[in-house]
Short mmCIF file of C-alpha atoms in Angstrom, two decimals:
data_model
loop_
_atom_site.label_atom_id
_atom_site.label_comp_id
_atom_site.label_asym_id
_atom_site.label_seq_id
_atom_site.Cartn_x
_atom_site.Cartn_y
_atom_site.Cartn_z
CA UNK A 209 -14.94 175.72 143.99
CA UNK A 210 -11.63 175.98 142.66
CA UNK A 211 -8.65 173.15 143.93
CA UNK A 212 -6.16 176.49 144.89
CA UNK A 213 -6.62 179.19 147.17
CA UNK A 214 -5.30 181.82 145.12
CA UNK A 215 -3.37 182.07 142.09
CA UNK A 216 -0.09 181.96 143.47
CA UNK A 217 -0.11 178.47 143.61
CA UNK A 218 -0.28 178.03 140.02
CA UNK A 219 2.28 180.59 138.97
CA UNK A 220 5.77 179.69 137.09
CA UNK A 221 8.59 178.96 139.02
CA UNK A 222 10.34 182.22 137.35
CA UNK A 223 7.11 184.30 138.32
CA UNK A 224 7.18 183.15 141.71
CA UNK A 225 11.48 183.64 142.32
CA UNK A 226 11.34 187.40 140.44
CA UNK A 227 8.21 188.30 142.87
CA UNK A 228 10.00 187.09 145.64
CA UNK A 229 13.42 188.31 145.62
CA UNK A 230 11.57 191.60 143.75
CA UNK A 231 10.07 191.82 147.43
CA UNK A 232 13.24 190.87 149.44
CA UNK A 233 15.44 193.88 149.64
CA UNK A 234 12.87 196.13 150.89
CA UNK A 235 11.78 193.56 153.32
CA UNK A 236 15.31 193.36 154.66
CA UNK A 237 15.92 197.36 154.73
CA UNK A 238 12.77 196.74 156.81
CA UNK A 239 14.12 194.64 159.23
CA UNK A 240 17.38 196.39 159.50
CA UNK A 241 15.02 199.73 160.35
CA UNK A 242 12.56 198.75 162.75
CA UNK A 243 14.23 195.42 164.35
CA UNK A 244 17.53 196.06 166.69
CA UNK A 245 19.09 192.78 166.47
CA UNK A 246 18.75 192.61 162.53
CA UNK A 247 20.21 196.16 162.50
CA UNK A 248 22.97 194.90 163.63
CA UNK A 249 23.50 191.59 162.33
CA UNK A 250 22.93 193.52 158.92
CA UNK A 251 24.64 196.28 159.09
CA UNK A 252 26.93 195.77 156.74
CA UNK A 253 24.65 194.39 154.66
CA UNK A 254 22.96 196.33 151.27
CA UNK A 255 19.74 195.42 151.37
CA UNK A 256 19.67 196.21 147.36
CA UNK A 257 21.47 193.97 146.56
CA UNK A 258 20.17 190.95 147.55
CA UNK A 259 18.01 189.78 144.43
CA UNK A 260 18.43 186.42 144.59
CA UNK A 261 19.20 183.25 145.70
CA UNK A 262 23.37 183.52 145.79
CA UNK A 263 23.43 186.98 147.24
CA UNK A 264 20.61 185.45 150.20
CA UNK A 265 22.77 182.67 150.67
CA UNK A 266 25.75 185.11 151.78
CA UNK A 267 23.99 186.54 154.74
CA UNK A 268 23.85 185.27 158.07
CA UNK A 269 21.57 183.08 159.83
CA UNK A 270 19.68 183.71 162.70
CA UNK A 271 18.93 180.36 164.93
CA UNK A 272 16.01 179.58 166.42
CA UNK A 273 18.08 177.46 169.25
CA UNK A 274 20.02 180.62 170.02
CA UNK A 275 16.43 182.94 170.95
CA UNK A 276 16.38 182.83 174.23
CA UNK A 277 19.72 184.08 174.72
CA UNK A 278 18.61 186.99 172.99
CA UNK A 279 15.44 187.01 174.59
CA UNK A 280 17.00 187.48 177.68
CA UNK A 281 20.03 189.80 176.81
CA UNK A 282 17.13 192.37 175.06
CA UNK A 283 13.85 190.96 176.81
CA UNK A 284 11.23 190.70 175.47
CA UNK A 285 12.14 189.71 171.94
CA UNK A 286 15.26 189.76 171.51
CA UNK A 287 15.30 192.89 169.49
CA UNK A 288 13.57 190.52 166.67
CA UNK A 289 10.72 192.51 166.11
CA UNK A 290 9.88 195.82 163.63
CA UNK A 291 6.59 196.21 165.76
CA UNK A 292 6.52 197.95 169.25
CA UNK A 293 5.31 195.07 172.19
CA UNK A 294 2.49 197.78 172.58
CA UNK A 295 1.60 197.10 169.16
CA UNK A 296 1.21 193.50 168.73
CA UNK A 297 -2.33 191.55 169.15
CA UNK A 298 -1.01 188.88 171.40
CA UNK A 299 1.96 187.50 173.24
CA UNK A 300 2.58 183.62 173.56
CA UNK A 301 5.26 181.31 175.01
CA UNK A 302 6.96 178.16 173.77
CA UNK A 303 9.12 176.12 175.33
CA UNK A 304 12.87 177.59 176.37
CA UNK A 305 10.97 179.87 177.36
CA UNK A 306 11.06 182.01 173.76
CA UNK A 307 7.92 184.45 173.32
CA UNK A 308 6.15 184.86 170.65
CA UNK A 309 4.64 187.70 168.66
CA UNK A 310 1.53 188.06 167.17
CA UNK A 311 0.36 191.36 164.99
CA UNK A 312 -2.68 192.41 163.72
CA UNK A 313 -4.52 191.39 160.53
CA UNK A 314 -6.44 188.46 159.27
CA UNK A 315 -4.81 184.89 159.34
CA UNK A 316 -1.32 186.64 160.74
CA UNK A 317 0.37 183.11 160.56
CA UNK A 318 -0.95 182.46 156.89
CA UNK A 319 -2.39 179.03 158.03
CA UNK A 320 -6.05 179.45 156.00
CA UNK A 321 -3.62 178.14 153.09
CA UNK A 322 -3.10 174.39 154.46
CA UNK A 323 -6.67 174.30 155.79
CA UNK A 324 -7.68 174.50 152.58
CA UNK A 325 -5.39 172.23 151.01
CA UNK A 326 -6.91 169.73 153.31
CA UNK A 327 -10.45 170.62 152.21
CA UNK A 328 -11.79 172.94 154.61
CA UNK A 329 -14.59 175.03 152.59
CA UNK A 330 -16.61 178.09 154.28
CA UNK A 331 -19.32 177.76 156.82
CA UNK A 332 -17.79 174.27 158.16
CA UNK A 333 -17.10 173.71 161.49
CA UNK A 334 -13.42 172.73 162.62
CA UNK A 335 -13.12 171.51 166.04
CA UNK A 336 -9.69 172.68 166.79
CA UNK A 337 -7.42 170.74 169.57
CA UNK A 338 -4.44 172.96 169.36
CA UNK A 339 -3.64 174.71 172.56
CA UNK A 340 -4.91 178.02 173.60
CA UNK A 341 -2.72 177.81 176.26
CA UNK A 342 0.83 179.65 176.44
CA UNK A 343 1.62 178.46 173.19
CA UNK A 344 -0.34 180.28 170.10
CA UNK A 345 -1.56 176.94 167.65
CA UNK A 346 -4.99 177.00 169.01
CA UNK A 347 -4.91 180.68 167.88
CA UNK A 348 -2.67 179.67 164.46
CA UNK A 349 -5.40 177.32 163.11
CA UNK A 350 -8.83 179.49 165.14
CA UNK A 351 -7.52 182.85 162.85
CA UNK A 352 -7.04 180.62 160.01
CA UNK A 353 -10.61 179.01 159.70
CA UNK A 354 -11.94 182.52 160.40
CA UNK A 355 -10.57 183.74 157.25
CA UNK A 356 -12.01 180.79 155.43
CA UNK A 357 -14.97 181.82 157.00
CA UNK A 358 -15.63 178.81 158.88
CA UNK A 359 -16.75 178.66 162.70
CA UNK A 360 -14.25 177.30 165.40
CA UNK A 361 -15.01 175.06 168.08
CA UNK A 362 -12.33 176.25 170.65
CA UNK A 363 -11.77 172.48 172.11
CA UNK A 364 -8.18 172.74 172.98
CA UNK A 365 -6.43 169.41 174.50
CA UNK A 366 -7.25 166.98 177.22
CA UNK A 367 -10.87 166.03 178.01
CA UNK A 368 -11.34 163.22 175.97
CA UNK A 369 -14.77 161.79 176.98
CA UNK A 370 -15.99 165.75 176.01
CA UNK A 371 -14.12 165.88 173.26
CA UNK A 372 -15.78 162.96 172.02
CA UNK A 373 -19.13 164.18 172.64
CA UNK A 374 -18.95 167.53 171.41
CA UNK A 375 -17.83 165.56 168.06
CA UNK A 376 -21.11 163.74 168.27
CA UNK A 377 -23.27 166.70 169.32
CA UNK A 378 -22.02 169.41 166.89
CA UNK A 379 -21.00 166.70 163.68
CA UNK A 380 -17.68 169.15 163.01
CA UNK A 381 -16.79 168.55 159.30
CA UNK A 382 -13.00 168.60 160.54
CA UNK A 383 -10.39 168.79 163.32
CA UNK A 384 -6.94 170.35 163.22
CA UNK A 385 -4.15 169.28 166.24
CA UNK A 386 -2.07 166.63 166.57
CA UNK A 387 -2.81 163.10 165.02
CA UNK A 388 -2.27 161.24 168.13
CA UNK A 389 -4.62 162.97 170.21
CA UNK A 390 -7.30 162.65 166.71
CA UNK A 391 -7.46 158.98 167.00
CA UNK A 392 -7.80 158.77 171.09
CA UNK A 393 -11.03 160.90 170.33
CA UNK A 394 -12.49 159.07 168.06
CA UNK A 395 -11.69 155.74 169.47
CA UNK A 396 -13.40 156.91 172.54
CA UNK A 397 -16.60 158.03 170.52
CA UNK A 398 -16.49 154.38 169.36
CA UNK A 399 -16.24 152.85 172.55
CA UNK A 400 -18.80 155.29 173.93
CA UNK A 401 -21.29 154.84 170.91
CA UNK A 402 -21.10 157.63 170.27
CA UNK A 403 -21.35 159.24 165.95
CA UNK A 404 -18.13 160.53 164.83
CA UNK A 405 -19.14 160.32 160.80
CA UNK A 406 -19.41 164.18 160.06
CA UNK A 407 -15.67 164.97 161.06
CA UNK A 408 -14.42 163.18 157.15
CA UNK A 409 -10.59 165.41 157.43
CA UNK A 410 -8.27 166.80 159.37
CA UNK A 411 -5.08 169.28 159.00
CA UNK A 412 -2.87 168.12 161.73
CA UNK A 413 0.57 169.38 163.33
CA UNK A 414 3.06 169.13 165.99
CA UNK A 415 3.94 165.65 165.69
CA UNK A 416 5.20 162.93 162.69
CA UNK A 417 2.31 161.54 161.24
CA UNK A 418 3.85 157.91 160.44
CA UNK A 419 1.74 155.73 157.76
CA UNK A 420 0.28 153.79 160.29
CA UNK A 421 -1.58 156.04 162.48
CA UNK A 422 -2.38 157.58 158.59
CA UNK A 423 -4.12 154.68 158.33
CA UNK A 424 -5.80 154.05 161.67
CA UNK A 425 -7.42 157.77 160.63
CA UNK A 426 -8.71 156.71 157.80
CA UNK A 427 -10.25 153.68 159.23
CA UNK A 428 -11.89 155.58 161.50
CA UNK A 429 -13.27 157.81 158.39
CA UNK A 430 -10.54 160.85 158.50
CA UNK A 431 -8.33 161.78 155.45
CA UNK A 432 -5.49 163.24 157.27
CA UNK A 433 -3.28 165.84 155.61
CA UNK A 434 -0.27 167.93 157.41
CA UNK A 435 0.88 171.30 158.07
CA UNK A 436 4.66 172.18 158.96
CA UNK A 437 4.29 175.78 160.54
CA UNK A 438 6.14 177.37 164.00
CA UNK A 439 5.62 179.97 166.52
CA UNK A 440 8.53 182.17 164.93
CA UNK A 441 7.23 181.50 161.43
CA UNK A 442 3.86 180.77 161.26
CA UNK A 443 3.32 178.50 157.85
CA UNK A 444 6.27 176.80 156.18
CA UNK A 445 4.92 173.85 154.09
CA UNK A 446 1.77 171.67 153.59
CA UNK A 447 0.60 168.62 152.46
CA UNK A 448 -2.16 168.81 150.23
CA UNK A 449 -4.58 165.54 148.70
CA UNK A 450 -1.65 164.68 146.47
CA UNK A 451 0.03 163.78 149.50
CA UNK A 452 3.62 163.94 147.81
CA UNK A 453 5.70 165.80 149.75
CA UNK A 454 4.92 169.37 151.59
CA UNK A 455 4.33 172.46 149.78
CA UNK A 456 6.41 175.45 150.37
CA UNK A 457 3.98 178.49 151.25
CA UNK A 458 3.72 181.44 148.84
CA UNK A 459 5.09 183.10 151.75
CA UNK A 460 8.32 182.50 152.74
CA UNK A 461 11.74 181.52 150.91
CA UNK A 462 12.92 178.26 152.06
CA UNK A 463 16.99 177.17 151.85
CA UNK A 464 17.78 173.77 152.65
CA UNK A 465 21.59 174.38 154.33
CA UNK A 466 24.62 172.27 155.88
CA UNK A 467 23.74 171.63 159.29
CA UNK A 468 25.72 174.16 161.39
CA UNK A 469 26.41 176.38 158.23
CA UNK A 470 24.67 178.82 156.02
CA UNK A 471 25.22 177.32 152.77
CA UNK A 472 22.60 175.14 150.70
CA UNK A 473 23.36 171.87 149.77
CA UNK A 474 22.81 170.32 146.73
CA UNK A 475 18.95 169.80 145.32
CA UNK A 476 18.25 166.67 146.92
CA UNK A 477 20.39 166.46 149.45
CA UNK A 478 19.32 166.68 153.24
CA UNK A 479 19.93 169.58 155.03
CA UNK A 480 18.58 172.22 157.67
CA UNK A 481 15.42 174.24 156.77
CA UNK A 482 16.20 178.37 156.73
CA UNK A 483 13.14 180.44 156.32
CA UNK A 484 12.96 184.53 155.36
CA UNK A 485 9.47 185.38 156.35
CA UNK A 486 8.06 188.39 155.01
CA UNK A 487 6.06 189.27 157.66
CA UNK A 488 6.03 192.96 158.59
CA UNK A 489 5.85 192.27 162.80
CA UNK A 490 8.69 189.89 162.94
CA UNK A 491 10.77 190.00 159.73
CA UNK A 492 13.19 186.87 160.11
CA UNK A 493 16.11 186.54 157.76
CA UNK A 494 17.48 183.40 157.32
CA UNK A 495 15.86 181.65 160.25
CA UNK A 496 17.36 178.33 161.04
CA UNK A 497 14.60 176.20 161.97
CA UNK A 498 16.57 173.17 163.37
CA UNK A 499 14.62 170.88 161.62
CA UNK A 500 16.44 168.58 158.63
CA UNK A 501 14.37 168.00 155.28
CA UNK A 502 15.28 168.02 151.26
CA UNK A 503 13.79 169.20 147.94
CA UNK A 504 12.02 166.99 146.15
CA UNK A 505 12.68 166.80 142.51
CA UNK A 506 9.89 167.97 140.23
CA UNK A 507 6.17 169.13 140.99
CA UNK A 508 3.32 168.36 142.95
CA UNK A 509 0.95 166.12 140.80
CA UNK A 510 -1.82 168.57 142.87
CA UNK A 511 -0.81 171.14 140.31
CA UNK A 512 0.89 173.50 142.93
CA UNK A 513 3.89 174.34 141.50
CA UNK A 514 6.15 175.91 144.30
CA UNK A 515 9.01 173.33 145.65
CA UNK A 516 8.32 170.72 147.82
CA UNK A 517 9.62 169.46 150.78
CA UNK A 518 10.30 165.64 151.71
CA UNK A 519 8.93 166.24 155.05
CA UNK A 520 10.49 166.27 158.61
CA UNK A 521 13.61 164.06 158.34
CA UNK A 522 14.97 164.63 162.18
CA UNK A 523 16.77 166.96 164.50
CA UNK A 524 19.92 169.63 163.02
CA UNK A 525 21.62 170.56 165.82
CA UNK A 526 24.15 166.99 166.48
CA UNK A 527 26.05 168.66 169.00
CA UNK A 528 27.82 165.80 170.83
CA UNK A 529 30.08 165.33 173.65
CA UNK A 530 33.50 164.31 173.17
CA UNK A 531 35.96 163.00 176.08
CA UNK A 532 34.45 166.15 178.01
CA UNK A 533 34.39 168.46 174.67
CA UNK A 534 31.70 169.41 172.34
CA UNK A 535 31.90 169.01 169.23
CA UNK A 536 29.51 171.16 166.75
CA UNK A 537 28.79 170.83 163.33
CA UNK A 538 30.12 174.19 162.49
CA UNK A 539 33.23 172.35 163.71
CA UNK A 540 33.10 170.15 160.90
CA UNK A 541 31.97 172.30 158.31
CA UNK A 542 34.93 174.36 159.19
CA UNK A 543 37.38 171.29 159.06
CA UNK A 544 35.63 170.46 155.49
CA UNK A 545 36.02 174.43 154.21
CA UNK A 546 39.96 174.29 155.05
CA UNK A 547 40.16 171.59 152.59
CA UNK A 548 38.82 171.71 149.20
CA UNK A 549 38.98 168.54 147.72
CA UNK A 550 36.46 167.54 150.44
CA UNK A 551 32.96 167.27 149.05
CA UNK A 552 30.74 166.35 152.28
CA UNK A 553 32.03 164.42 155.81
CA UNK A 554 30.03 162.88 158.43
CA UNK A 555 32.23 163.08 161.64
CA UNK A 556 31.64 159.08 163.33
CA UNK A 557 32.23 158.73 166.79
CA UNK A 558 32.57 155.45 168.63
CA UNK A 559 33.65 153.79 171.83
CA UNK A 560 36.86 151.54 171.24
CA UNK A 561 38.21 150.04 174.78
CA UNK A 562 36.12 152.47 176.66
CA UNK A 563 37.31 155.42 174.80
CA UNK A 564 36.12 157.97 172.62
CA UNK A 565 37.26 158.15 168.93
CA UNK A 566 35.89 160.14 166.14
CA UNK A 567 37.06 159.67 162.79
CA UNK A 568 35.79 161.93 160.18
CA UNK A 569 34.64 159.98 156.87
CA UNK A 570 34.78 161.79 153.85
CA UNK A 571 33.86 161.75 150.26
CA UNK A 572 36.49 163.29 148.31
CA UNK A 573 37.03 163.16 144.32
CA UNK A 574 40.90 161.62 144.34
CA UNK A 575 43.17 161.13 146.91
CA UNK A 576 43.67 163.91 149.89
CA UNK A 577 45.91 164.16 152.54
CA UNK A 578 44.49 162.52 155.68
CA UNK A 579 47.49 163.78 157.87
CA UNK A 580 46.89 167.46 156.79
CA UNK A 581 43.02 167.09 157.38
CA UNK A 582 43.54 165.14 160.84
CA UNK A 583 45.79 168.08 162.02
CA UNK A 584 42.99 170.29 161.08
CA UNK A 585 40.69 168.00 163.63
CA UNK A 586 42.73 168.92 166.08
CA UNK A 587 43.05 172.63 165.81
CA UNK A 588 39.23 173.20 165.28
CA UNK A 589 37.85 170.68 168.02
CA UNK A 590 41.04 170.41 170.17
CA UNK A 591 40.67 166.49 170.15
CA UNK A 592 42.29 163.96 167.69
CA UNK A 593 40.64 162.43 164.96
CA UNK A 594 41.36 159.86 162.71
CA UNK A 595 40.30 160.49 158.47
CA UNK A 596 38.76 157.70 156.09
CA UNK A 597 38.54 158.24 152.22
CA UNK A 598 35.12 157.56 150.61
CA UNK A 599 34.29 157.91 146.83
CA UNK A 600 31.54 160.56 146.11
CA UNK A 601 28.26 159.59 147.06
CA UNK A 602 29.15 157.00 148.95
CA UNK A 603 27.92 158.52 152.46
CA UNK A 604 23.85 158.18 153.11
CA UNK A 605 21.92 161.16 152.08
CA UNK A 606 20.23 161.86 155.76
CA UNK A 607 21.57 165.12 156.66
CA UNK A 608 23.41 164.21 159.44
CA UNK A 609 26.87 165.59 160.17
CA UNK A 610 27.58 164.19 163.29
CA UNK A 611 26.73 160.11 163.86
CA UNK A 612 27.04 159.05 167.46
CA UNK A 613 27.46 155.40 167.39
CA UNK A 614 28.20 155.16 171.03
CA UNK A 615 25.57 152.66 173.26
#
């Protein structure tokens, strides 16, 4: 059997970008159709001529933090979706509350993709922990295997002595749910005595998989591979047996942005994951994930060839309180577009003698005028801050705009 699902794995780079944005501006007339709220954030917006990458990067992002205010303002969806509630297949709920749509067709949230990266092959069984409960990943990964053609033990979570057993009765070549709960199985099949030997992989979610629970799971005889996918987006990137970095799905276009911004950062650099899904139900443009992750340079020794991602790298939204204030870091990015000189800042605050201070930190090429930048502190965030030169490159590459250094 071949090492790909399909042959969009293997395509060119230029293939890949000219199919995509060849795609993209009838995807957005789509959504500016069929979907209130994107008829409206897009209005002014022709769909035509967005062909690539620059023009994408001018429109505006939606965030995922900021659904269920419009869930509630246009209930149930926000106004999100091209398909009619009456429509869809299913309805879930994630935390916030935000619901969740799910249309018709086979593997909806494209998810067959990173089962197979992590070896799944037709007519194996997967015994799937995800939830089937509120929330749709038992339903995510269950759709998935069926479209591999491979039956689905419908485990769910909690349970562990059955868990265990059912391992041991029905010798599942694989599991898919989080890592954690993985290894509490299968250390209770060892304490009961019970075989675990047949379940050999696993495509896991919803938590960091750190190298050494990795490598508890394969000491207990699982190769462990991840899948980065959400309720809003289904699949966004996957780890496959190269296990350098997550591939981008053939699905989406991924930007890696300023946190608090729209605009991409330099390859490399760490920034906030925006998806545009092309999904017909719920078209998302620019979807700001809240997650922070980077490009990696170069391609997957696996032979996929679409960009990779370094993996989850922490939290975007760094909103922090200031002597009674927040402080966002759209605040910052609009201190750092007043001034060109600036090339990135990372906004440090502190406690000195039981008080807040914040001094922004920037990299700038040459000198700048601290006074004229600290004045535009104040106006933005209506607090004071103090300014301290840096030579470029000098501030760490982790994405973060705003560093709270306070106990």
């Amino acid at each position: 059997m071949s090492d790909f699902y399909d042959q969009l794995e293997t395509r060119s780079a230029d293939q890949r970008e000219a199919d995509l944005f060849g795609r993209l501006p009838a995807q957005i007339a789509h959504a500016k159709a069929r979907a209130p709220f994107f008829a409206r954030l897009l209005a002014d917006i022709d769909a035509d001529a967005v062909t690539g990458r620059a023009q994408l990067a001018k429109l505006p992002v939606t965030r995922k933090s900021d659904l269920t205010d419009h869930q509630n303002t246009q209930p149930p969806f926000g106004g999100l979706t091209a398909t009619p509630a009456g429509e869809l297949y299913r309805v879930f709920a994630s935390p916030g509350p935000i619901y969740d749509p799910e249309g018709k067709g086979k593997d909806w949230w494209r998810i067959a993709r990173a089962l197979y990266a992590a070896g799944f092959r037709k007519g194996e069984l997967l015994h799937n922990c995800f939830s089937y409960h509120f929330t749709p990943g038992g339903v995510m990964f269950e759709t998935a295997a069926h479209a591999l053609g491979c039956p689905v033990f419908p485990a769910g979570v909690g349970n562990t002595e059955l868990q265990a057993r059912a391992v041991a009765d029905l010798k599942p070549a694989g599991y898919s749910g989080t890592p954690s709960f993985l290894k509490t199985i299968l250390e209770k099949a060892d304490e009961m005595g019970w075989d675990h030997s047949s379940l050999t992989k696993a495509c896991v979610s919803g938590e960091a998989l750190l190298p050494p629970l990795r490598g508890s799971l394969k000491d207990l005889g699982v190769d462990v591979l991840q899948a980065y996918a959400s309720a809003d987006l289904g699949l966004i990137a996957y780890e496959t047996k190269a296990m350098a970095g997550l591939v981008v799905d053939e699905g989406v276009i991924v930007e890696i942005v300023r946190p608090g911004t729209g605009d991409p950062v330099p390859a490399g650099e760490v920034g906030e994951v925006l998806v545009t899904s092309f999904n017909p139900d719920y078209p998302v443009i620019r979807f700001a994930t809240g997650d922070l992750s980077a490009v990696l340079a170069g391609q997957s020794p696996c032979g996929r060839t679409n960009i990779r991602l370094k993996g989850w790298m922490g939290r975007a939204d760094q909103t922090t309180k200031i002597k009674g204030m927040f402080v966002h870091p759209r605040q910052v990015a609009d201190v750092v577009g007043r001034h060109p000189g600036i090339i990135r800042a990372r906004l440090v605050v502190e406690k000195e003698a039981d008080a807040d201070v914040m001094t922004l930190h920037v990299e700038a090429d040459g000198a700048g005028d601290g006074q004229a930048i600290a004045d535009t502190i104040q106006s933005v965030c209506k607090l004071k801050g103090r300014v301290q030169f840096h030579p470029p490159g000098a501030l760490p590459n982790d994405g973060k705009v705003i560093e709270d250094k306070r106990a």
